[in-house]
Structures are given as C-alpha cells and as structure tokens.
Short mmCIF file of C-alpha atoms in Angstrom, two decimals:
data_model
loop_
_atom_site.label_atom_id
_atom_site.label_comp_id
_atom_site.label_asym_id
_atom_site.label_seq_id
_atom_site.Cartn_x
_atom_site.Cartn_y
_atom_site.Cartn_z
CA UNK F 1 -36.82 -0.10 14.99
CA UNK F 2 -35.30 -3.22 14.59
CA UNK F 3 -31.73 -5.15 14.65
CA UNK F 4 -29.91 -5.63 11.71
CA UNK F 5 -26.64 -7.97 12.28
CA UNK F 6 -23.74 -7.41 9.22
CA UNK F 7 -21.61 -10.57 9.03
CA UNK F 8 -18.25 -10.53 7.21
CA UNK F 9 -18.85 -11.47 3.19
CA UNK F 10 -16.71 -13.45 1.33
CA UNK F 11 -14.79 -11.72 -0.80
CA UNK F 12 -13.80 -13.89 -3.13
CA UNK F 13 -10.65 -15.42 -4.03
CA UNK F 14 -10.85 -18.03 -1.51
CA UNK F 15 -10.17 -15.85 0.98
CA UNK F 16 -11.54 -17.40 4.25
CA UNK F 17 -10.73 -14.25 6.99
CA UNK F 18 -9.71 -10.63 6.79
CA UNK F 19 -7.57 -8.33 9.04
CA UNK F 20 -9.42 -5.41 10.21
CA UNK F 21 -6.91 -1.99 9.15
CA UNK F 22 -9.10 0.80 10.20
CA UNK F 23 -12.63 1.65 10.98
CA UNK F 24 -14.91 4.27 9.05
CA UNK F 25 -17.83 4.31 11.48
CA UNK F 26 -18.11 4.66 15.41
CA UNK F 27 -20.73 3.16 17.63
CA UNK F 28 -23.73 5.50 17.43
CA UNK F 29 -23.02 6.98 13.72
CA UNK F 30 -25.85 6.59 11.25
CA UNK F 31 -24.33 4.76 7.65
CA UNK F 32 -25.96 4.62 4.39
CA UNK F 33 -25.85 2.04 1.72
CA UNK F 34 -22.78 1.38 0.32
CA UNK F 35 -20.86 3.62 2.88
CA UNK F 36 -16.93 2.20 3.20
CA UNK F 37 -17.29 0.61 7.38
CA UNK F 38 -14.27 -0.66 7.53
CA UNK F 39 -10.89 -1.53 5.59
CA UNK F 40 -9.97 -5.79 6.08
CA UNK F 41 -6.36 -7.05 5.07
CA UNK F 42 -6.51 -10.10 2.83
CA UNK F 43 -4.37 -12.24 2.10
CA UNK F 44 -4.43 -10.94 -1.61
CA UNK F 45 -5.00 -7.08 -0.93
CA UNK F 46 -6.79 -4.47 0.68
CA UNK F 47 -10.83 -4.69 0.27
CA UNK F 48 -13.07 -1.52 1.53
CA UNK F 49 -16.37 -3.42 3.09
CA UNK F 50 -19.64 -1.36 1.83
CA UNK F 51 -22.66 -1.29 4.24
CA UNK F 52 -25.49 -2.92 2.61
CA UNK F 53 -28.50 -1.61 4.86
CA UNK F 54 -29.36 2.28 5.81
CA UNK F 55 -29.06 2.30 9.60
CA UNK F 56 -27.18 3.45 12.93
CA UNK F 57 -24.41 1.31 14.10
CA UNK F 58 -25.14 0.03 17.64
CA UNK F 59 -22.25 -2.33 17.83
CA UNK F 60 -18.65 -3.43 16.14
CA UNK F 61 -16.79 -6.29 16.49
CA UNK F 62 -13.06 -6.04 16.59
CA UNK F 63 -9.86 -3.84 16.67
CA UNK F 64 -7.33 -2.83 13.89
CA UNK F 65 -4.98 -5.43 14.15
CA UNK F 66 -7.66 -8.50 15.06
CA UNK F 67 -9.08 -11.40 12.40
CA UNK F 68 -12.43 -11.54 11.20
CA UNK F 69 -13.43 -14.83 9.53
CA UNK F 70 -15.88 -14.85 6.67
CA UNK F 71 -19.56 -15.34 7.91
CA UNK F 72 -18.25 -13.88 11.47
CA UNK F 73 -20.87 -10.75 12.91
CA UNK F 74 -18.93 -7.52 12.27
CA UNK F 75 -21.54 -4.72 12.96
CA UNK F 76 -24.64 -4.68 14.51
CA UNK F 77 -26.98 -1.75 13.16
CA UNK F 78 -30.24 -0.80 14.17
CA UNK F 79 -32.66 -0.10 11.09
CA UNK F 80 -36.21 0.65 10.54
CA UNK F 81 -38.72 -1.89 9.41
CA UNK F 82 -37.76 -6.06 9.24
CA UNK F 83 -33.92 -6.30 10.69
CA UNK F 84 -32.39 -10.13 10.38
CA UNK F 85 -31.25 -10.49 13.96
CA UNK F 86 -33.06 -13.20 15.95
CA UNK F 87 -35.96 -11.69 18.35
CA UNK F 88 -34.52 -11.96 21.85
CA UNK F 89 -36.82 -13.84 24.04
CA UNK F 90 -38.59 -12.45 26.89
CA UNK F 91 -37.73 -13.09 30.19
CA UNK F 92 -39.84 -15.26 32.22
CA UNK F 93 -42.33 -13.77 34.88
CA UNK F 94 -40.67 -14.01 38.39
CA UNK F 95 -42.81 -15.89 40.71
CA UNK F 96 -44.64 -14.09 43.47
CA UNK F 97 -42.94 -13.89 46.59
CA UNK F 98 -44.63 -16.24 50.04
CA UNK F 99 -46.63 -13.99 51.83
CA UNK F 100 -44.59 -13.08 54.81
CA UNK F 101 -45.21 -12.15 58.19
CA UNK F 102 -44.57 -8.15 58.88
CA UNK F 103 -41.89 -7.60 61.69
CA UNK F 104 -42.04 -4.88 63.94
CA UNK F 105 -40.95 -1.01 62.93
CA UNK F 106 -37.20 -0.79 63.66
CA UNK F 107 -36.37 3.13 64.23
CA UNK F 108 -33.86 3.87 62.17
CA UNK F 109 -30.92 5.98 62.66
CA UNK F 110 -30.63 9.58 61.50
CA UNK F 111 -29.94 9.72 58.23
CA UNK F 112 -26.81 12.01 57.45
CA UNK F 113 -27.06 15.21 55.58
CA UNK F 114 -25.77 15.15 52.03
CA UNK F 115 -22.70 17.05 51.32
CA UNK F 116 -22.48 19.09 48.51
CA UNK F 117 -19.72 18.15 45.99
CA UNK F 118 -18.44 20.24 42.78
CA UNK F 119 -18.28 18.41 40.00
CA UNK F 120 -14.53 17.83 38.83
CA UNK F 121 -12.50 19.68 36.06
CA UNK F 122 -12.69 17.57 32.72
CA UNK F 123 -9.05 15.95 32.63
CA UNK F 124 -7.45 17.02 28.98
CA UNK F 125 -4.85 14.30 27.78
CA UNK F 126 -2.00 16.22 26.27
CA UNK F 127 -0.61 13.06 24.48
CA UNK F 128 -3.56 12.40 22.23
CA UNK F 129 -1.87 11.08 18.99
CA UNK F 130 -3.37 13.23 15.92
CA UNK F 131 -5.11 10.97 13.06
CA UNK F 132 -2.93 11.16 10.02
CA UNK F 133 -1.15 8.94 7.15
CA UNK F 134 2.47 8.01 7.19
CA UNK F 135 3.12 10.45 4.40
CA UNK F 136 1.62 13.35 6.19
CA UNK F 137 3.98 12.46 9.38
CA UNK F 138 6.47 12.40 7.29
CA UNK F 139 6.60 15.49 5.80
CA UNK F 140 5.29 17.65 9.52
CA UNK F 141 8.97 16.11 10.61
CA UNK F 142 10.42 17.43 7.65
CA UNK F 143 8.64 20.57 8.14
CA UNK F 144 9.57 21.31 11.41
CA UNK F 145 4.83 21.36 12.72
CA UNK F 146 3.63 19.70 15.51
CA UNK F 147 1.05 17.96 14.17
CA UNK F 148 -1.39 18.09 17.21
CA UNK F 149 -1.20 21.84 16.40
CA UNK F 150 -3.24 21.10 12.99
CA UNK F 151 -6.74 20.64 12.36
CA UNK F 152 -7.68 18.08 10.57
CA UNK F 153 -10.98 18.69 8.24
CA UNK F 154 -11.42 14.78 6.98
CA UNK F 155 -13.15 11.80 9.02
CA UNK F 156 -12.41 12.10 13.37
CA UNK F 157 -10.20 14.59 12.73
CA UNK F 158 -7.74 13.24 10.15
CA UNK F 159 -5.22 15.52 8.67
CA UNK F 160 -4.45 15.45 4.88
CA UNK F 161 -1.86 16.95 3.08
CA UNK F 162 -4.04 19.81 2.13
CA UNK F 163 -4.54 20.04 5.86
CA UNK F 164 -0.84 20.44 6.36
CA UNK F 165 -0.38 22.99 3.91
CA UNK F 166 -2.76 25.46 5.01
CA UNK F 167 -1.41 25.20 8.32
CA UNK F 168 2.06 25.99 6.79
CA UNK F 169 1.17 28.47 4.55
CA UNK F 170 -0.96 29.97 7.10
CA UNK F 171 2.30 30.87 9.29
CA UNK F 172 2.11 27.91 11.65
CA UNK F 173 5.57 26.43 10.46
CA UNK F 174 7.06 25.81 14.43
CA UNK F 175 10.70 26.80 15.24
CA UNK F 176 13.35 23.72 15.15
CA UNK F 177 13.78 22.30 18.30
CA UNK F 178 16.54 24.15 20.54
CA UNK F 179 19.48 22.34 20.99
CA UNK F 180 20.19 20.63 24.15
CA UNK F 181 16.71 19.51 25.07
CA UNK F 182 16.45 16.03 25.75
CA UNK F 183 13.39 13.71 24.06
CA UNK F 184 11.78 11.11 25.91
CA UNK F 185 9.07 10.05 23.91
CA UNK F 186 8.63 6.67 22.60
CA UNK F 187 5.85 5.92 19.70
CA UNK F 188 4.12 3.12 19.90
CA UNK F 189 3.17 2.10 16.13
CA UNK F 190 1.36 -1.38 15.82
CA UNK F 191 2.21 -3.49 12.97
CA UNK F 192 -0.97 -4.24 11.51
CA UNK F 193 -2.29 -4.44 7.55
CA UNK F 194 -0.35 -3.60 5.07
CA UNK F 195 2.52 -3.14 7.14
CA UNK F 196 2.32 -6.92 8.62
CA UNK F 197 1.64 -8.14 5.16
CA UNK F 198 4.58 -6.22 3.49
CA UNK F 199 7.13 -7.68 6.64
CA UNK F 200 6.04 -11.47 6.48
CA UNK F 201 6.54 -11.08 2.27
CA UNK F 202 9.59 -9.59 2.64
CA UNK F 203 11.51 -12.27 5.70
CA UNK F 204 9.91 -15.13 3.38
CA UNK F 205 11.88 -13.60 -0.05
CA UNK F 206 15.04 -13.19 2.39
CA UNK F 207 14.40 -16.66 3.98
CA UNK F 208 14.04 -18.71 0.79
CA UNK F 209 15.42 -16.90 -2.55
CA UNK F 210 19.41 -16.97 -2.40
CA UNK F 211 19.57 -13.42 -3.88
CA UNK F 212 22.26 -11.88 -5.40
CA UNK F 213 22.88 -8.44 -6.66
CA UNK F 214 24.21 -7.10 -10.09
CA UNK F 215 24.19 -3.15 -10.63
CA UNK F 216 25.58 -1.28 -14.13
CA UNK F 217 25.18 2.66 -14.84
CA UNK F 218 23.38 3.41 -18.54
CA UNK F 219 23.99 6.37 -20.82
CA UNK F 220 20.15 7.40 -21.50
CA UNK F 221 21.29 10.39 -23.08
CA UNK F 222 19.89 9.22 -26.30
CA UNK F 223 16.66 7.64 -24.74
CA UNK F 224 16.02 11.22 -23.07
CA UNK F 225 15.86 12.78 -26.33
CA UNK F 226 13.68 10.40 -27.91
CA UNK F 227 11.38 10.90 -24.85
CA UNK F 228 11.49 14.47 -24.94
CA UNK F 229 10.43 14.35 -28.88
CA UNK F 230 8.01 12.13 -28.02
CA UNK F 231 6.36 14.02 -25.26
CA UNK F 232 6.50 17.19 -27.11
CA UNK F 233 4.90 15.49 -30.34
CA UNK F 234 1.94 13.58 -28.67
CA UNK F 235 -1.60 14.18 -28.84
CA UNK F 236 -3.96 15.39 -26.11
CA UNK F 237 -4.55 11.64 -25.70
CA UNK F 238 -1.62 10.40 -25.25
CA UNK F 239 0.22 10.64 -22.13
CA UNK F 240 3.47 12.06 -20.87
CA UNK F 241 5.99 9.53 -21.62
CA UNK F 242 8.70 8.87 -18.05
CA UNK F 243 11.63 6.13 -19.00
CA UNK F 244 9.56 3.29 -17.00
CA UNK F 245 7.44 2.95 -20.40
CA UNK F 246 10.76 2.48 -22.19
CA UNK F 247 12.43 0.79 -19.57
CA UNK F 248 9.45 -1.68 -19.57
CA UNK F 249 9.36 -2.39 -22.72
CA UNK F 250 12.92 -2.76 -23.23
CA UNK F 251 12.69 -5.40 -20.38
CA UNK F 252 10.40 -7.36 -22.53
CA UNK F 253 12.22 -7.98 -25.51
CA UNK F 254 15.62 -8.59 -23.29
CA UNK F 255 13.27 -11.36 -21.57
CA UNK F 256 12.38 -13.24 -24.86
CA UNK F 257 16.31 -14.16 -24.29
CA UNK F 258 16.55 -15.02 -20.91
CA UNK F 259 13.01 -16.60 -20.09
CA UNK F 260 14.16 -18.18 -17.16
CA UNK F 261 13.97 -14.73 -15.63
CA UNK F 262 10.12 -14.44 -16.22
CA UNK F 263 9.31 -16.76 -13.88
CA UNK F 264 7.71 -17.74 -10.48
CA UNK F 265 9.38 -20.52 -8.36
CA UNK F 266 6.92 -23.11 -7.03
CA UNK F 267 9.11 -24.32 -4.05
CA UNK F 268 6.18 -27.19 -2.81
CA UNK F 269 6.00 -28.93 -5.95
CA UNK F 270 9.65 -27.93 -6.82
CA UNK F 271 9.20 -26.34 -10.41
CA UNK F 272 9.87 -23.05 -12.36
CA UNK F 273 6.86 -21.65 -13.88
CA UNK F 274 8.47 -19.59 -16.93
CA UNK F 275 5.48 -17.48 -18.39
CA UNK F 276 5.23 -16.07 -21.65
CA UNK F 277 3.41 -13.35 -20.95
CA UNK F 278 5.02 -10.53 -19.03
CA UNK F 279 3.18 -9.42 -16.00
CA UNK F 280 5.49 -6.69 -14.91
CA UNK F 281 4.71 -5.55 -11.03
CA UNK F 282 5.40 -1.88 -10.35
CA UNK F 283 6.53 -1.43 -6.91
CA UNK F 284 4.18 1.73 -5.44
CA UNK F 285 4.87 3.71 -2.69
CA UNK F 286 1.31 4.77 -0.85
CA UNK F 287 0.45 6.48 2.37
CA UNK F 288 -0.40 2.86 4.03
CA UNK F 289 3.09 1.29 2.40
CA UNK F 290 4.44 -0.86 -0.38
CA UNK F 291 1.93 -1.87 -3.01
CA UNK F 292 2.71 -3.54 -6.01
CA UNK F 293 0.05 -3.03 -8.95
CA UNK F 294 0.50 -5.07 -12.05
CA UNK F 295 0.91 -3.86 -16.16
CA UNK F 296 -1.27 -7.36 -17.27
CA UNK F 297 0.15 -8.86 -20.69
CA UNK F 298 2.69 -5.99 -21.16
CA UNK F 299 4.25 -7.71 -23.94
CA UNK F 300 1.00 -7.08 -25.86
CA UNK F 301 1.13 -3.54 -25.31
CA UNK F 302 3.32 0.03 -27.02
CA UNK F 303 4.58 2.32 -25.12
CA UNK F 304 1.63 4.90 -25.23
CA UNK F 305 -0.46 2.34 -23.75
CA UNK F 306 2.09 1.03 -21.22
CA UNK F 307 2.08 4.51 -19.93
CA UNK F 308 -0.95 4.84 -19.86
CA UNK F 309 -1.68 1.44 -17.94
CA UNK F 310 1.34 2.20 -15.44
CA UNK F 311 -0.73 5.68 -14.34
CA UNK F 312 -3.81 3.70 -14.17
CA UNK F 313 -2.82 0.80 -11.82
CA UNK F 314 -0.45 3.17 -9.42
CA UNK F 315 -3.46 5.68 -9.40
CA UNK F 316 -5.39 2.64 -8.09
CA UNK F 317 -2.91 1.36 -5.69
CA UNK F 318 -2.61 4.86 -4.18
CA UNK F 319 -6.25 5.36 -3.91
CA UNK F 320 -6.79 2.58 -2.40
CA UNK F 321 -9.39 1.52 -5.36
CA UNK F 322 -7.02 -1.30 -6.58
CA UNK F 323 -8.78 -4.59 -6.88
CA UNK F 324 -7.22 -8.06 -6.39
CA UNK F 325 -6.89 -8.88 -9.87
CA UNK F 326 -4.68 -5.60 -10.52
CA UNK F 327 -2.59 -6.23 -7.11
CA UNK F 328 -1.57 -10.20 -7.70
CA UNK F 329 -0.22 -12.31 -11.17
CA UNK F 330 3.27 -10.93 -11.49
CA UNK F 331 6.05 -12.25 -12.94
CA UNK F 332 9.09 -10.02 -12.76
CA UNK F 333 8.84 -6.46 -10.95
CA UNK F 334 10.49 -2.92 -11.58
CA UNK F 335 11.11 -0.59 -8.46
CA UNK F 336 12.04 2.93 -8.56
CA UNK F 337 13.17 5.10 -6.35
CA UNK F 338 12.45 8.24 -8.35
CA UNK F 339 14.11 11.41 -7.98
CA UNK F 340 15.70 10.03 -4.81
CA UNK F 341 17.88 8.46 -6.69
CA UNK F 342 20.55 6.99 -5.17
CA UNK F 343 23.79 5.13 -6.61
CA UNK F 344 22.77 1.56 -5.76
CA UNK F 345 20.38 -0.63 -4.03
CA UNK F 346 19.78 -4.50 -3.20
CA UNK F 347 16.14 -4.39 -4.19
CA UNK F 348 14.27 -7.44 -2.78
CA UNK F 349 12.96 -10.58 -5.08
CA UNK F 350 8.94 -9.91 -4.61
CA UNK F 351 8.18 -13.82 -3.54
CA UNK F 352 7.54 -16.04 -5.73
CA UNK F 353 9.21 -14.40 -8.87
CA UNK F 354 12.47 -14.47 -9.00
CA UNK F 355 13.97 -11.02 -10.47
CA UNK F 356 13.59 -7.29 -9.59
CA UNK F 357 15.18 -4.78 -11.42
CA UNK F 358 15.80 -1.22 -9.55
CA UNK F 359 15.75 2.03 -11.25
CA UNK F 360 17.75 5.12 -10.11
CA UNK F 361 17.48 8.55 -11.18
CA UNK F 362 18.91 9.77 -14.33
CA UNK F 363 21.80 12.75 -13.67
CA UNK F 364 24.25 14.68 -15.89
CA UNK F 365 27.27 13.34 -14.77
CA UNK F 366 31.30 13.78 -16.76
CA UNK F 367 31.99 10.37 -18.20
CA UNK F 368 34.52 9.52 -20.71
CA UNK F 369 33.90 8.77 -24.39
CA UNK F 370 36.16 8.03 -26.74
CA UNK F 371 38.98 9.82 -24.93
CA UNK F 372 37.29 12.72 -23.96
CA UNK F 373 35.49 14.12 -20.78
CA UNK F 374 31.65 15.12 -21.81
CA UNK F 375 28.44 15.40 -20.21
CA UNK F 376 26.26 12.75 -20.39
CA UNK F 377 22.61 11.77 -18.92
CA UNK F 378 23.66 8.62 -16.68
CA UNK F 379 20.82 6.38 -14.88
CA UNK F 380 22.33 3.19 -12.40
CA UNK F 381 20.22 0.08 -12.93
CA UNK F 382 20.47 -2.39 -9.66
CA UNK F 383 19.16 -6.08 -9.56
CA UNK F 384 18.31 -8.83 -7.74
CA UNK F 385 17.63 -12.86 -8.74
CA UNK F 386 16.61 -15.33 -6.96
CA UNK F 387 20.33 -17.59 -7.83
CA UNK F 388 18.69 -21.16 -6.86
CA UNK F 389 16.96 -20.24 -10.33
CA UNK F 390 18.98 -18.04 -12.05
CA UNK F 391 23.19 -18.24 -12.78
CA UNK F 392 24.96 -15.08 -12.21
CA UNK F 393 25.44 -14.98 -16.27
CA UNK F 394 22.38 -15.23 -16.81
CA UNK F 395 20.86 -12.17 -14.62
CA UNK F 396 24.14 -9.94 -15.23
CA UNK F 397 23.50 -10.86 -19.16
CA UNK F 398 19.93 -9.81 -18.90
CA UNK F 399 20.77 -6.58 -17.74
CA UNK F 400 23.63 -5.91 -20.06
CA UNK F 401 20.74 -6.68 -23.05
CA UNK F 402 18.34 -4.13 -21.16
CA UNK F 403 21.48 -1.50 -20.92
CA UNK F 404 22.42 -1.88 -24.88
CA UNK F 405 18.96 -1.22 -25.83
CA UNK F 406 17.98 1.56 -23.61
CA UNK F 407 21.44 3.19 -24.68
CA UNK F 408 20.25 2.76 -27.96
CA UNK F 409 16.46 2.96 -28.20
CA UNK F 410 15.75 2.80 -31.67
CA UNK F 411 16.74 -0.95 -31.22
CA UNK F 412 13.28 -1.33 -28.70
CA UNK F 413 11.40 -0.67 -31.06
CA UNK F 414 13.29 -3.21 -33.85
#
C-alpha cells in the first residue's frame, strides 16, 4: 500500500481558493473514482470535488467553514500500487550506548496488588444535533417531530424529506408542546457557504445601490386564460406553461424601451454596461439557500423554450448540479415568492445589475371595472432599481409597459 496525497484543483474561472461546505467522506472510508469528497464555496458557485484515485482516506484537511487554496493538500488516501506522496525517510540508527558499569541489586519494594476496575458506562449525549437540510428543519417545526426521533436512511445519518414523511405517516407526528414550559435552548448555526456568500452579496447591494421601490397590482385575468389554452393545447413535448414564461418574455420587449434597466454598474471604472442581450437571473430557493440560475440570451428564445430553460436551470440549482456558467452573467433578475404570495416586497438589486422585479401570487380578488364590482385574477408586481442608475420614471415606466402587456398578452407576442 502506498500514499496518495489529493491537492485542491483549480477549478477554473480564476478562482484561486475554495470554502469547504460539507464533507462526503470520513477518515477511514474507502472512495472510488469520481466519488463527490467534499462540497468547496467559490467565489462564483458551488463545485462538488470528485476523487480521482480508488483508495481509503487516511487523512483530511480542514473544517466546513475554513479556506482551501488551489494546489493546497486536501486528503490524504492510501491506495494500492505507485501513490505520489514523497517516501518518508528512515530514521537514523541510534548509536550504541557506552558500556557501563553494573551497580549493585537494589531490593525493591513490594509491588502493590492491582485492583480490579469495571469498565465505565458509555456516556450517551442527548443533544446530538440530527443531520438534515434547512428545508427538512423547516417543515419537522411545522410539523410539530422532533427530529432526533427520525432516522435518517442517506449519508451519516441524514434525514430527507422522504425520511420525514415516513416518520409522519408512520404515526410519529409528536404532540405540540404544552403550554407553559419554558425553552432554553440556543442553536448554534455557523454561517458558512452559501449562506456567507448570499450575506456579503446582499450588505454590498444595500451598501452601494441607492434602491428604491415601485409596486403596481395587474389584472392577469386574460393572461390566465391564454395560459390555460395553452397548457391544455400543448404537445407531450412541450411543457406546462406558469406566468414566469410570460412574465419573462414580456420583460424583454418592455426592456428594448428602457435599456438602461438591462444593465450592470461597473462602480471601479465608473460605467453602465447596458447589454443587449437579456440574461434574466431567476432567484431559486434550495435546501442550502438563495441561488440564482440564469435563462442565457432569453431574448432569443419563445415561450415554450423559456419554460423549458427556466425548469432546466432551477432543476440544476436545486440539485446542486448547476455549473458556473449557468449560476453567473445576469443582467436583470425576477424573484418569486410563489404561492406565498404576499401583497408587497422590497426585493433586493442582485449586485452588480441594477433592477429586480418581484412576483406575487395571482388571487381572485373584487375590483372595479367600468363601474361595477367583478371578480378578477389580480397578481402585485414589486421592484427595485438601483436609482444612482436609474430615475424613478424610468423604473416605474418600465413596469407600467410590463403591466399593459401582461394585461393584454396578445400584445407579447406583437
């Protein structure tokens, strides 16, 4: 057997050191090629590090939370045949002692009798925190399960969603907790990866952009229609048409009048970057945080294919199989909250760009038209510019351009 030292690749993209997220392998574990080790935060994205050698990992290097530069050791493995790692080299005889003269026998003192000794209980720690994702905390809170009352089937014990089910549908759903009992606990969560990444992002676009907010409330009544026809027309190919292909698109065409809010601001050398293409971010929610995957040349693209990209690039962001190309290069981004919902939000400029639009979800609510009380299908629209770049007209006319069209949808496609 022989010694096999892994060093830290470049990854490309000029990235010079990684943040290590999580490990995938223990000390003592045997790996196979291309086995996921460990999961490194970039400065551009999340990268999955494949072992490139069959072997049993003797050693790691690092914590979640610590930085690993490029070309740094990260895992020591021990493989058969030729490993790379440097022979070490053998220690040097010891010279042999001067002969010595013997002294005389000293009698030694009775030696005392050994007292036998049970070996102590194994000590259990009751605070253990169970492995599992955000998401899956989330919902054992909503849920009323103690977690550490779940087994967990995937790697060290983790506990899926599929984990948490069974446990719930198996009758493990734990009473609320009685009222009156006081909760002591504190959590402890460090803010590593993603997390860390997402926070400095988001104090440097409230540091620097001078945002301001413009919301409005659309009648999609019309656009829900067309959607519904559409989806219940389609082929087997095509795929199930939500407004974000329509509210994309619409987006584009609004932007061929306002340019200025397709842009990224270049605050070192002090220009605006207006881009004719429209890379249009989609803010993801995944079980590690905030991702935002990117629709690439979106302007060159229908709605069927919009759709189709927008499943493919969140898919990838919430598998964690993005790559960098599909996670960086936007120029304006779209947030939703989903079926959430909400009346209004002051979404957050995603640095360097300098709009976001916010999407709420779309309710029957009684609205006036033309002197009467009906029923319409009513979605808010929030947004935020960056106003060292964009005039208040500007963004609120923007929106009013994306509202008209998305009220009437025919005109998208005109």
């Amino acid at each position: 057997m022989a010694k096999h030292v892994f060093k830290l690749p470049d990854v490309g993209e000029g990235v010079v050191e990684g943040e290590i997220v999580k490990w995938n392998v223990k000390v003592g574990e045997t790996v196979k090629e291309d086995e996921p080790l460990v999961e490194l935060m970039t400065d551009k994205a999340t990268v999955s590090i494949p072992s490139t050698v069959n072997g049993k990992v003797v050693s790691t290097t690092g914590k979640p939370g610590d930085m690993i530069p490029v070309g740094a050791e990260l895992i020591v493995f021990e493989v058969d045949g030729a490993g790379n790692a440097e022979p070490e080299p053998e220690p040097e005889p010891e010279p042999e002692p001067e002969p010595v003269s013997t002294p005389e026998p000293v009698a030694k003192p009775p030696e005392p009798k050994p007292v036998s000794v049970s070996a102590p209980a194994p000590i259990t720690t009751s605070g253990t925190k169970p492995l599992a994702s955000p998401a899956v905390r989330r919902r054992a809170r909503e849920a009323g399960v103690d977690l550490s009352q779940v087994p967990g089937t995937g790697p060290a014990g983790r506990i899926s969603h599929d984990d948490l089910d069974s446990f719930i549908s198996g009758g493990g759903r734990l009473a609320a907790v009685q009222s009156g009992v006081k909760m002591t606990g504190i959590e402890e969560v460090p803010v590593i990866g993603l997390r860390r990444k997402i926070a400095e992002k988001m104090s440097i676009s409230k540091r620097s952009a001078a945002h301001f907010s413009y919301f409005e409330e659309v009648d999609v009544t019309e656009l829900e229609s067309l959607r519904q026809h559409l989806n219940s027309t389609k082929t087997e190919n095509q795929p199930k048409l939500t407004y974000l292909p329509f509210i994309v698109q619409g987006l584009i065409k609004a932007l061929r009048k306002f340019p200025q809010c397709n842009a990224i601001y270049d605050e070192e050398k002090g220009v605006v970057l207006r881009h004719e293409a429209v890379h249009v971010g989609i803010s993801t929610q995944t079980d590690d945080g905030l991702m935002v995957p990117v629709i690439k040349h979106a302007e060159a693209r229908d709605v069927w294919d919009t759709a189709n990209e927008l499943r493919r690039v969140t898919s990838a962001a919430r598998d964690k199989t993005a790559t960098v190309e599909e996670l960086t290069g936007s120029t304006i981004t779209i947030t939703s909250l989903g079926a959430m919902g909400g009346l209004g939000a002051t979404p957050i400029i995603n640095h360097p760009e300098v709009s976001i639009v916010s999407i709420h979800a779309a309710r029957d609510r009684a609205v006036v038209r033309e002197g009467e009380i009906v029923v319409r299908k009513m979605m808010n629209l929030t947004s935020s510019f960056d106003h060292r770049i964009i005039d208040g007209y500007d963004g609120a006319l923007l929106i009013q351009n994306l509202k008209s069209m998305l009220e009437y949808p025919a005109t998208i496609f005109m």
